[in-house]
Coordinates of C-alpha atoms in Angstrom, one line a residue:
M1 CA -37.1 11.8 -13.8
S2 CA -35.0 13.8 -12.1
T3 CA -30.5 14.1 -13.5
V4 CA -29.8 11.8 -10.2
H5 CA -31.7 9.0 -10.8
A6 CA -31.4 9.5 -14.9
W7 CA -27.1 8.9 -13.9
L8 CA -28.3 5.9 -11.6
A9 CA -30.3 4.5 -14.6
R10 CA -27.4 4.5 -16.4
A11 CA -25.3 3.2 -14.3
R12 CA -27.1 0.3 -13.5
A13 CA -27.4 0.1 -17.4
I14 CA -23.5 -1.0 -17.5
F15 CA -23.1 -3.9 -15.5
G16 CA -26.6 -6.2 -16.1
R17 CA -28.3 -7.7 -19.2
N18 CA -31.6 -6.6 -17.7
H19 CA -32.5 -3.6 -20.2
A20 CA -31.5 -5.2 -23.1
N21 CA -33.6 -8.8 -22.9
R22 CA -36.6 -5.9 -22.0
L23 CA -36.4 -4.0 -25.2
K24 CA -35.6 -7.2 -27.2
E25 CA -39.0 -8.6 -26.1
E26 CA -40.9 -5.2 -26.2
M27 CA -39.6 -4.6 -29.7
E28 CA -41.0 -8.3 -30.2
L29 CA -44.6 -7.3 -28.4
H30 CA -44.6 -4.1 -30.4
A31 CA -44.2 -6.4 -34.0
E32 CA -47.3 -9.2 -32.4
L33 CA -49.0 -6.3 -32.1
L34 CA -48.8 -4.9 -34.9
A35 CA -48.4 -8.5 -37.3
A36 CA -51.8 -9.0 -36.0
E37 CA -53.1 -5.1 -36.7
H38 CA -52.0 -6.1 -40.5
R39 CA -53.9 -9.5 -40.0
R40 CA -57.2 -7.9 -39.2
Q41 CA -56.9 -5.6 -42.5
G42 CA -56.9 -8.7 -44.4
M43 CA -53.6 -9.4 -44.7
P44 CA -51.9 -12.9 -44.9
E45 CA -49.7 -14.4 -42.0
T46 CA -46.1 -14.0 -43.6
E47 CA -46.5 -10.6 -45.4
A48 CA -47.9 -9.1 -42.0
R49 CA -45.4 -10.0 -40.3
Y50 CA -42.5 -8.1 -43.0
A51 CA -45.3 -5.4 -42.9
A52 CA -44.5 -5.1 -39.6
R53 CA -41.0 -5.4 -39.3
R54 CA -40.9 -2.8 -41.7
D55 CA -43.2 -0.3 -39.6
L56 CA -40.2 -1.3 -37.3
G57 CA -37.6 0.2 -38.9
N58 CA -34.1 -0.1 -38.6
V59 CA -34.6 -2.5 -34.5
T60 CA -30.4 -2.7 -34.0
R61 CA -30.0 1.1 -34.5
L62 CA -33.2 1.9 -32.0
E63 CA -31.1 -1.1 -30.2
E64 CA -28.3 1.4 -31.0
E65 CA -29.9 4.9 -29.7
Y66 CA -31.2 2.8 -26.2
R67 CA -28.1 1.7 -25.2
K68 CA -26.9 5.2 -25.2
Q69 CA -29.4 7.3 -23.8
N70 CA -30.1 3.4 -21.1
G71 CA -26.1 3.8 -19.9
L72 CA -22.5 5.3 -19.9
P73 CA -21.1 4.6 -23.2
V74 CA -17.4 6.5 -22.8
L75 CA -17.8 4.0 -19.7
E76 CA -18.4 0.9 -22.3
N77 CA -16.6 1.4 -24.5
L78 CA -13.0 1.8 -22.0
W79 CA -14.0 -1.5 -20.1
R80 CA -14.9 -2.6 -23.6
D81 CA -10.4 -2.0 -24.8
L82 CA -9.0 -2.8 -21.9
R83 CA -10.3 -6.3 -22.6
S84 CA -9.4 -6.0 -25.4
A85 CA -5.4 -4.7 -24.9
V86 CA -5.0 -7.2 -21.6
R87 CA -5.7 -9.8 -24.4
M88 CA -3.7 -8.4 -27.4
L89 CA -1.0 -8.1 -24.6
R90 CA -1.5 -11.9 -23.2
R91 CA -1.2 -12.7 -27.3
N92 CA 2.9 -10.5 -27.4
P93 CA 4.1 -11.7 -23.6
V94 CA 7.6 -11.5 -24.5
Y95 CA 6.8 -7.9 -26.4
A96 CA 4.9 -6.8 -22.8
V97 CA 7.8 -7.8 -20.7
C98 CA 10.0 -5.8 -23.0
C99 CA 8.4 -2.9 -23.0
I100 CA 6.6 -3.0 -19.1
A101 CA 10.6 -4.0 -17.9
T102 CA 12.4 -0.4 -19.5
L103 CA 9.9 1.6 -18.4
A104 CA 10.6 0.4 -14.4
V105 CA 13.8 0.4 -14.8
G106 CA 13.3 3.5 -16.1
L107 CA 11.1 4.8 -13.7
G108 CA 12.3 3.2 -10.6
S109 CA 15.7 4.9 -11.4
M110 CA 14.4 8.1 -11.6
I111 CA 11.7 7.4 -8.3
T112 CA 14.8 6.9 -6.2
V113 CA 17.0 9.6 -7.0
L114 CA 14.1 11.8 -6.6
C115 CA 13.1 10.5 -3.0
V116 CA 17.2 11.8 -2.9
V117 CA 16.6 15.3 -4.4
S118 CA 13.7 15.1 -2.4
A119 CA 15.6 14.6 1.4
L120 CA 18.9 15.7 0.9
L121 CA 17.6 19.5 -0.7
W122 CA 13.9 20.2 -1.1
K123 CA 12.8 18.8 2.4
P124 CA 13.1 20.8 5.4
L125 CA 15.6 20.0 8.4
P126 CA 13.1 19.5 11.4
Y127 CA 14.5 22.3 13.3
P128 CA 12.3 25.2 14.5
R129 CA 13.0 27.8 12.2
P130 CA 15.0 25.6 10.5
E131 CA 16.0 29.0 7.0
R132 CA 17.4 31.0 10.1
L133 CA 19.9 28.1 12.0
V134 CA 23.3 28.5 10.8
V135 CA 26.6 27.6 11.2
L136 CA 30.0 29.4 13.7
H137 CA 33.8 28.5 12.8
E138 CA 36.5 30.0 13.8
T139 CA 39.0 30.8 10.7
D140 CA 42.8 30.1 10.4
P141 CA 44.6 31.9 7.1
R142 CA 47.1 29.0 6.3
S143 CA 44.3 25.9 7.7
G144 CA 40.9 27.3 7.2
L145 CA 38.0 26.2 9.8
W146 CA 38.3 25.5 13.4
P147 CA 36.1 24.4 15.8
F148 CA 35.4 26.7 18.8
S149 CA 37.5 27.8 22.3
E150 CA 35.2 28.1 25.0
P151 CA 36.8 31.9 25.4
D152 CA 36.5 32.3 22.4
W153 CA 32.8 30.8 22.0
L154 CA 32.7 32.9 25.1
D155 CA 33.9 36.5 23.5
V156 CA 31.6 35.8 20.4
Q157 CA 28.5 35.0 22.7
Q158 CA 28.4 37.7 24.6
R159 CA 29.7 40.7 21.7
S160 CA 27.3 39.1 18.2
Q161 CA 24.5 41.3 18.3
S162 CA 22.8 39.2 15.0
L163 CA 22.6 35.5 16.8
E164 CA 18.7 36.0 18.6
A165 CA 19.9 32.2 20.3
V166 CA 23.5 30.3 20.1
A167 CA 24.7 27.2 21.2
A168 CA 27.0 24.9 21.3
Y169 CA 28.4 21.4 21.5
R170 CA 31.3 19.0 21.9
P171 CA 31.5 15.5 20.0
G172 CA 33.0 12.4 21.6
Q173 CA 32.5 9.2 23.6
S174 CA 32.1 7.8 26.8
A175 CA 32.7 4.7 28.4
L176 CA 29.3 4.4 30.2
T177 CA 29.1 1.7 33.4
G178 CA 27.8 1.3 36.8
V179 CA 24.6 -0.3 34.8
G180 CA 24.8 -3.2 32.7
E181 CA 27.4 -5.0 31.1
P182 CA 30.6 -2.2 30.0
E183 CA 30.4 -0.1 26.7
T184 CA 31.5 2.9 24.4
I185 CA 29.6 4.8 23.6
Q186 CA 29.1 8.4 21.4
S187 CA 28.2 11.1 22.9
A188 CA 28.2 15.3 23.4
A189 CA 28.7 18.1 25.6
V190 CA 26.1 20.3 24.6
T191 CA 25.1 23.4 26.2
P192 CA 21.8 23.8 28.0
S193 CA 20.7 26.0 24.9
T194 CA 21.0 23.3 22.0
F195 CA 17.1 21.8 23.4
A196 CA 15.0 24.8 22.1
M197 CA 17.0 25.6 19.0
F198 CA 16.5 22.8 17.8
G199 CA 13.1 22.3 19.8
I200 CA 14.3 18.8 21.5
K201 CA 11.7 17.6 23.5
P202 CA 11.9 15.0 26.2
L203 CA 10.1 11.6 26.0
A204 CA 10.4 11.2 29.1
G205 CA 11.7 14.0 32.2
R206 CA 13.4 16.3 31.3
V207 CA 16.1 18.6 29.8
F208 CA 19.2 19.4 32.0
G209 CA 19.6 22.8 32.6
D210 CA 22.7 25.0 34.1
S211 CA 23.1 21.5 36.7
P212 CA 27.1 19.6 35.6
D213 CA 25.5 16.5 37.6
Y214 CA 22.3 15.4 35.0
I215 CA 22.5 13.8 31.2
V216 CA 19.9 12.9 28.8
I217 CA 19.9 9.7 27.1
S218 CA 18.8 9.0 23.9
R219 CA 15.4 6.8 22.8
N220 CA 18.0 4.3 21.2
L221 CA 19.7 3.2 24.0
W222 CA 16.6 4.2 26.5
E223 CA 15.1 1.2 24.9
R224 CA 17.9 -0.8 24.3
R225 CA 19.2 -1.1 27.6
W226 CA 16.4 -0.2 29.9
H227 CA 13.7 -1.8 27.4
A228 CA 11.9 1.9 27.6
N229 CA 11.1 1.9 31.0
R230 CA 10.9 4.6 32.4
T231 CA 11.8 4.3 36.2
V232 CA 15.4 4.9 34.0
V233 CA 14.2 8.9 35.3
G234 CA 16.7 8.9 38.3
Q235 CA 18.8 6.2 38.1
A236 CA 22.1 6.8 38.2
V237 CA 25.1 5.9 35.7
V238 CA 28.4 6.4 35.8
L239 CA 30.2 7.7 32.4
D240 CA 34.3 8.1 32.3
G241 CA 34.3 7.5 36.0
Q242 CA 32.3 10.0 36.8
H243 CA 28.8 10.2 38.4
Y244 CA 25.6 11.5 35.9
T245 CA 21.5 11.3 36.9
I246 CA 19.9 10.8 34.2
A247 CA 17.4 13.6 33.4
G248 CA 15.2 13.1 30.7
V249 CA 15.0 10.5 27.5
A250 CA 15.0 12.1 23.7
N251 CA 15.2 11.5 20.2
L252 CA 18.6 13.9 19.6
P253 CA 19.3 15.3 16.3
E254 CA 20.6 12.9 14.3
D255 CA 21.7 15.5 10.8
L256 CA 24.2 17.2 13.9
L257 CA 24.7 14.9 16.1
P258 CA 24.7 11.5 14.4
G259 CA 25.3 8.1 16.6
V260 CA 25.4 9.7 19.8
Q261 CA 23.6 8.5 23.0
V262 CA 24.6 10.6 25.3
L263 CA 23.9 14.2 26.0
L264 CA 26.3 15.9 29.1
P265 CA 26.6 19.9 29.3
L266 CA 28.2 21.5 28.2
L267 CA 29.6 24.5 30.6
P268 CA 32.6 26.4 28.8
R269 CA 34.7 29.0 30.9
A270 CA 36.6 31.9 29.8
A271 CA 39.9 30.8 31.5
E272 CA 40.7 27.5 29.5
S273 CA 43.1 28.1 26.9
R274 CA 42.3 29.5 23.7
T275 CA 44.3 27.3 20.7
A276 CA 41.9 24.3 22.4
H277 CA 39.7 24.2 19.5
E278 CA 37.2 22.2 20.2
I279 CA 33.4 23.6 20.2
Q280 CA 31.4 23.9 17.3
A281 CA 29.0 26.6 18.0
V282 CA 24.8 27.0 16.2
G283 CA 22.9 30.4 16.2
R284 CA 20.0 31.6 15.3
L285 CA 19.7 34.6 12.9
R286 CA 17.1 37.2 14.3
D287 CA 14.3 38.5 12.5
R288 CA 15.7 40.4 9.7
V289 CA 18.9 40.0 9.9
G290 CA 20.8 38.3 6.9
E291 CA 23.6 35.7 5.7
R292 CA 25.7 39.1 4.7
Q293 CA 24.7 41.0 7.8
A294 CA 25.9 38.1 10.1
Q295 CA 28.7 37.9 8.5
A296 CA 30.0 41.9 8.7
E297 CA 29.1 41.8 12.0
L298 CA 31.1 38.1 13.1
N299 CA 34.3 39.6 11.0
A300 CA 34.5 43.0 13.4
V301 CA 34.4 40.9 16.7
G302 CA 36.4 38.0 15.6
A303 CA 39.2 41.2 14.6
S304 CA 37.8 43.1 18.1
I305 CA 39.3 39.4 19.4
A306 CA 42.7 39.1 17.9
R307 CA 43.2 42.5 18.7
E308 CA 42.4 41.4 21.8
N309 CA 44.5 38.0 22.2
P310 CA 47.0 39.2 19.3
A311 CA 49.6 35.6 20.9
T312 CA 47.7 33.0 20.2
N313 CA 44.7 34.8 18.0
A314 CA 46.2 36.5 15.5
G315 CA 45.1 36.2 11.5
W316 CA 42.5 34.6 13.2
G317 CA 38.6 35.0 11.7
L318 CA 35.3 34.0 11.6
E319 CA 33.0 32.7 9.4
V320 CA 28.3 32.2 9.0
T321 CA 27.3 29.4 6.3
P322 CA 23.7 27.7 6.1
L323 CA 23.4 24.9 8.5
S324 CA 21.5 23.2 5.3
G325 CA 24.2 23.8 3.6
Y326 CA 27.2 23.0 5.9
L327 CA 25.7 19.0 6.8
L328 CA 25.3 17.9 2.8
G329 CA 28.9 19.0 2.6
P330 CA 30.2 21.8 0.3
H331 CA 29.8 19.8 -3.1
T332 CA 26.2 17.2 -2.7
G333 CA 24.0 19.7 -3.8
R334 CA 25.2 20.0 -7.4
R335 CA 26.9 16.0 -7.0
V336 CA 22.6 15.1 -6.6
W337 CA 22.0 16.6 -9.7
M338 CA 24.4 15.2 -11.9
I339 CA 22.9 12.1 -10.8
F340 CA 19.4 13.0 -11.6
G341 CA 19.9 15.1 -14.7
A342 CA 21.7 11.2 -15.8
V343 CA 19.1 9.7 -14.3
A344 CA 16.3 12.0 -16.9
L345 CA 18.3 11.5 -19.5
F346 CA 17.7 7.3 -19.0
W347 CA 14.4 7.5 -18.1
M348 CA 14.1 9.6 -21.6
L349 CA 16.3 6.5 -23.3
A350 CA 13.7 3.7 -21.4
C351 CA 10.6 6.2 -23.2
A352 CA 12.2 6.1 -26.3
N353 CA 13.1 2.4 -26.6
V354 CA 9.2 1.4 -25.9
A355 CA 8.4 4.2 -28.1
G356 CA 10.3 2.5 -30.9
L357 CA 9.2 -1.1 -29.9
Q358 CA 5.5 1.3 -30.7
L359 CA 6.2 2.1 -33.7
A360 CA 7.4 -1.3 -34.5
R361 CA 4.0 -2.7 -33.4
S362 CA 2.3 -0.4 -35.4
I363 CA 3.7 -1.2 -39.0
S364 CA 2.8 -4.7 -38.1
R365 CA -0.7 -4.5 -37.1
R366 CA -1.1 -1.2 -40.2
H367 CA -3.0 -4.1 -42.2
E368 CA -5.8 -4.7 -39.5
M369 CA -5.6 -0.8 -38.9
S370 CA -6.7 0.0 -42.2
T371 CA -9.1 -3.1 -42.4
R372 CA -10.7 -2.0 -39.2
L373 CA -11.5 1.6 -41.1
A374 CA -12.7 0.0 -44.5
L375 CA -15.0 -1.6 -42.0
G376 CA -16.1 1.9 -39.9
V377 CA -13.5 2.2 -37.1
S378 CA -13.0 6.1 -36.7
K379 CA -10.5 7.2 -36.4
R380 CA -11.7 8.5 -32.8
R381 CA -11.9 4.6 -31.9
L382 CA -8.8 3.6 -33.2
F383 CA -6.9 5.6 -31.5
A384 CA -8.5 5.5 -27.7
Q385 CA -7.7 1.9 -28.4
T386 CA -4.0 2.3 -29.0
L387 CA -3.5 4.6 -25.6
T388 CA -5.7 1.6 -23.3
E389 CA -2.8 -0.2 -24.2
S390 CA 0.1 2.5 -24.0
T391 CA -1.8 3.2 -20.2
A392 CA -2.0 -0.4 -19.7
L393 CA 2.2 -0.3 -20.6
A394 CA 2.2 2.7 -18.1
V395 CA 0.9 1.2 -15.5
G396 CA 2.6 -2.3 -15.4
G397 CA 5.8 -0.1 -15.7
S398 CA 5.3 2.6 -13.1
L399 CA 3.5 -0.5 -10.4
F400 CA 7.1 -2.2 -11.5
G401 CA 9.4 0.9 -11.0
L402 CA 7.5 1.4 -7.7
L403 CA 8.3 -2.0 -6.5
I404 CA 12.8 -1.3 -8.6
A405 CA 12.9 1.9 -6.3
G406 CA 11.3 0.7 -3.1
Y407 CA 14.0 -1.9 -3.4
A408 CA 16.7 0.9 -4.1
M409 CA 16.0 3.4 -1.1
D410 CA 15.8 0.1 1.5
A411 CA 19.8 0.0 0.0
I412 CA 20.3 3.5 0.4
R413 CA 19.3 4.3 3.7
S414 CA 21.8 1.3 5.0
L415 CA 24.4 2.1 2.8
A416 CA 24.8 5.7 3.0
G417 CA 22.6 6.5 6.3
D418 CA 25.4 7.2 8.5
S419 CA 27.8 9.2 6.2
L420 CA 24.2 11.6 5.1
P421 CA 22.4 10.9 8.8
R422 CA 18.6 12.6 6.5
L423 CA 19.3 9.2 4.5
A424 CA 18.2 7.7 7.2
H425 CA 15.2 7.8 6.9
L426 CA 14.1 8.4 3.1
Q427 CA 10.9 7.3 2.0
F428 CA 7.7 7.6 -0.6
D429 CA 6.5 11.6 -0.9
V430 CA 3.7 13.4 -2.4
V431 CA 5.8 15.1 -4.8
T432 CA 7.6 12.0 -6.2
I433 CA 4.0 10.4 -6.4
G434 CA 3.2 12.6 -8.6
I435 CA 5.8 13.0 -10.7
A436 CA 5.5 9.3 -10.8
L437 CA 1.8 9.4 -12.0
G438 CA 3.3 12.7 -14.3
C439 CA 5.8 10.7 -16.5
M440 CA 2.6 8.1 -16.2
L441 CA 0.9 10.4 -18.2
F442 CA 4.6 11.4 -20.5
S443 CA 4.8 8.2 -21.6
T444 CA 1.4 7.2 -22.2
L445 CA 0.6 10.4 -24.9
L446 CA 4.4 9.6 -26.2
F447 CA 3.3 5.6 -27.0
S448 CA 0.5 6.2 -28.4
L449 CA 0.8 9.3 -30.8
F450 CA 4.1 6.1 -32.3
A451 CA 1.6 3.9 -32.3
N452 CA -1.5 5.9 -34.2
R453 CA 1.4 7.3 -36.7
Q454 CA -0.9 8.1 -40.4
P455 CA -2.6 4.1 -39.5
E456 CA -4.9 4.7 -43.2
F457 CA -2.6 5.4 -45.2
Q458 CA 0.4 3.5 -44.5
G459 CA -1.6 0.1 -45.3
G460 CA -0.2 -0.3 -49.0
R461 CA 3.2 0.8 -48.4
E462 CA 6.8 -1.1 -48.8
L463 CA 8.0 -2.1 -44.9
S464 CA 11.4 -1.7 -46.4
R465 CA 10.7 2.5 -47.0
R466 CA 12.5 5.0 -45.1
D467 CA 10.3 6.0 -42.4
R468 CA 11.4 9.9 -41.0
G469 CA 9.9 8.7 -38.1
R470 CA 11.6 5.9 -37.3
D471 CA 14.6 7.5 -38.2
A472 CA 14.5 10.4 -36.2
L473 CA 14.1 8.1 -32.9
I474 CA 17.0 6.1 -33.7
A475 CA 18.8 9.5 -33.3
M476 CA 17.6 10.9 -30.4
Q477 CA 18.0 7.0 -28.9
V478 CA 21.9 7.7 -29.5
A479 CA 21.5 11.3 -28.7
L480 CA 20.7 10.3 -25.2
A481 CA 23.2 7.3 -24.6

């Protein structure tokens, strides 16, 4: 028989009982044949049957060897341990509910915070080459960072050599009329280079170029006002009393332009005042140009602009900030890591609580474990059974923890999606699910170690005697709290 056929036969033996029945029938047939042979030799009926049984040997051992050769003992033992674990937990519902609820709250909290950390700090921005994008500001020594004025922005765009591409935008509000009910919407005037900078591709129509008469609307406005009708391309609308033509529809960058429904053309002019600081600027660094190198060059550019325009730019300079850091804010990353640290300690405290429950349960089962060891059960089988019980608790806690994390992320999306747009798309990912599985395995091993703490030597001990394991566990819980 080939190896594959042998394993298939073993698998069939697990789910069927015909193999055991067939073995019993064969053993009975062999016993009858041996008894008949002894009767032919002159033995009485009763002695012939006894002699046949002696010739067969230990029938129980033969059946056990047969099962080992024609089944998968590991899976069979696992299935028996799992059924035993479910029965034990059903007999102690308060214990099971306490363990599962504690694990669910701790794991659910940690998974939620991990998803937040992943969304804010680990995942790259959804733009082409996001690690090269930087935000540019003008700096006033008296009042900090400022947006650009139009002439200053044009000077930086023309003089900087460390920036491969530049884009500018000016957020605001516009009154939409000319189609349906009048409405005030969030808008932003952007330079044509903004579309390539952030990978904005039209869902319908096209993006605008240097023409001042075209606009691009967001997908949300398209679906809400025009019911996603593609005939919207080319229609005329009125924004703040000026007539525009809809060039196309696109998904707009929510991180940079939260809530913006319409993009208008921004065409900076050098004749504008240098004191009107209204333009936000973003650039992409050239390859092999670092942030420090770009900052050094822009310091020189800012100094030259200040020398040429002392009345408006004296003392002013330029500053470069990575786009990812600008969108998060100066202290958000540190706060998120602090929250994660607190929740990680909370998770460890939950594990310590469940470990304490497991230890108390193992103490109450000392007599049972000692009796089973005296009857011949191996320590490995006892550990496998308690490991299965701990796994059942950990799996239950993990499933309910994922459920709690799902509801928590829904709440975060609705409450924090406006202030941190990246949280508007908060969801599970492979990393967080993998960490959840790792926590489940860690919990299983931890609880099994506490549940198997020398059960064979503790059956006759006084329960009032001090237990170093319990003392250490209590000390750890207090420290974590």
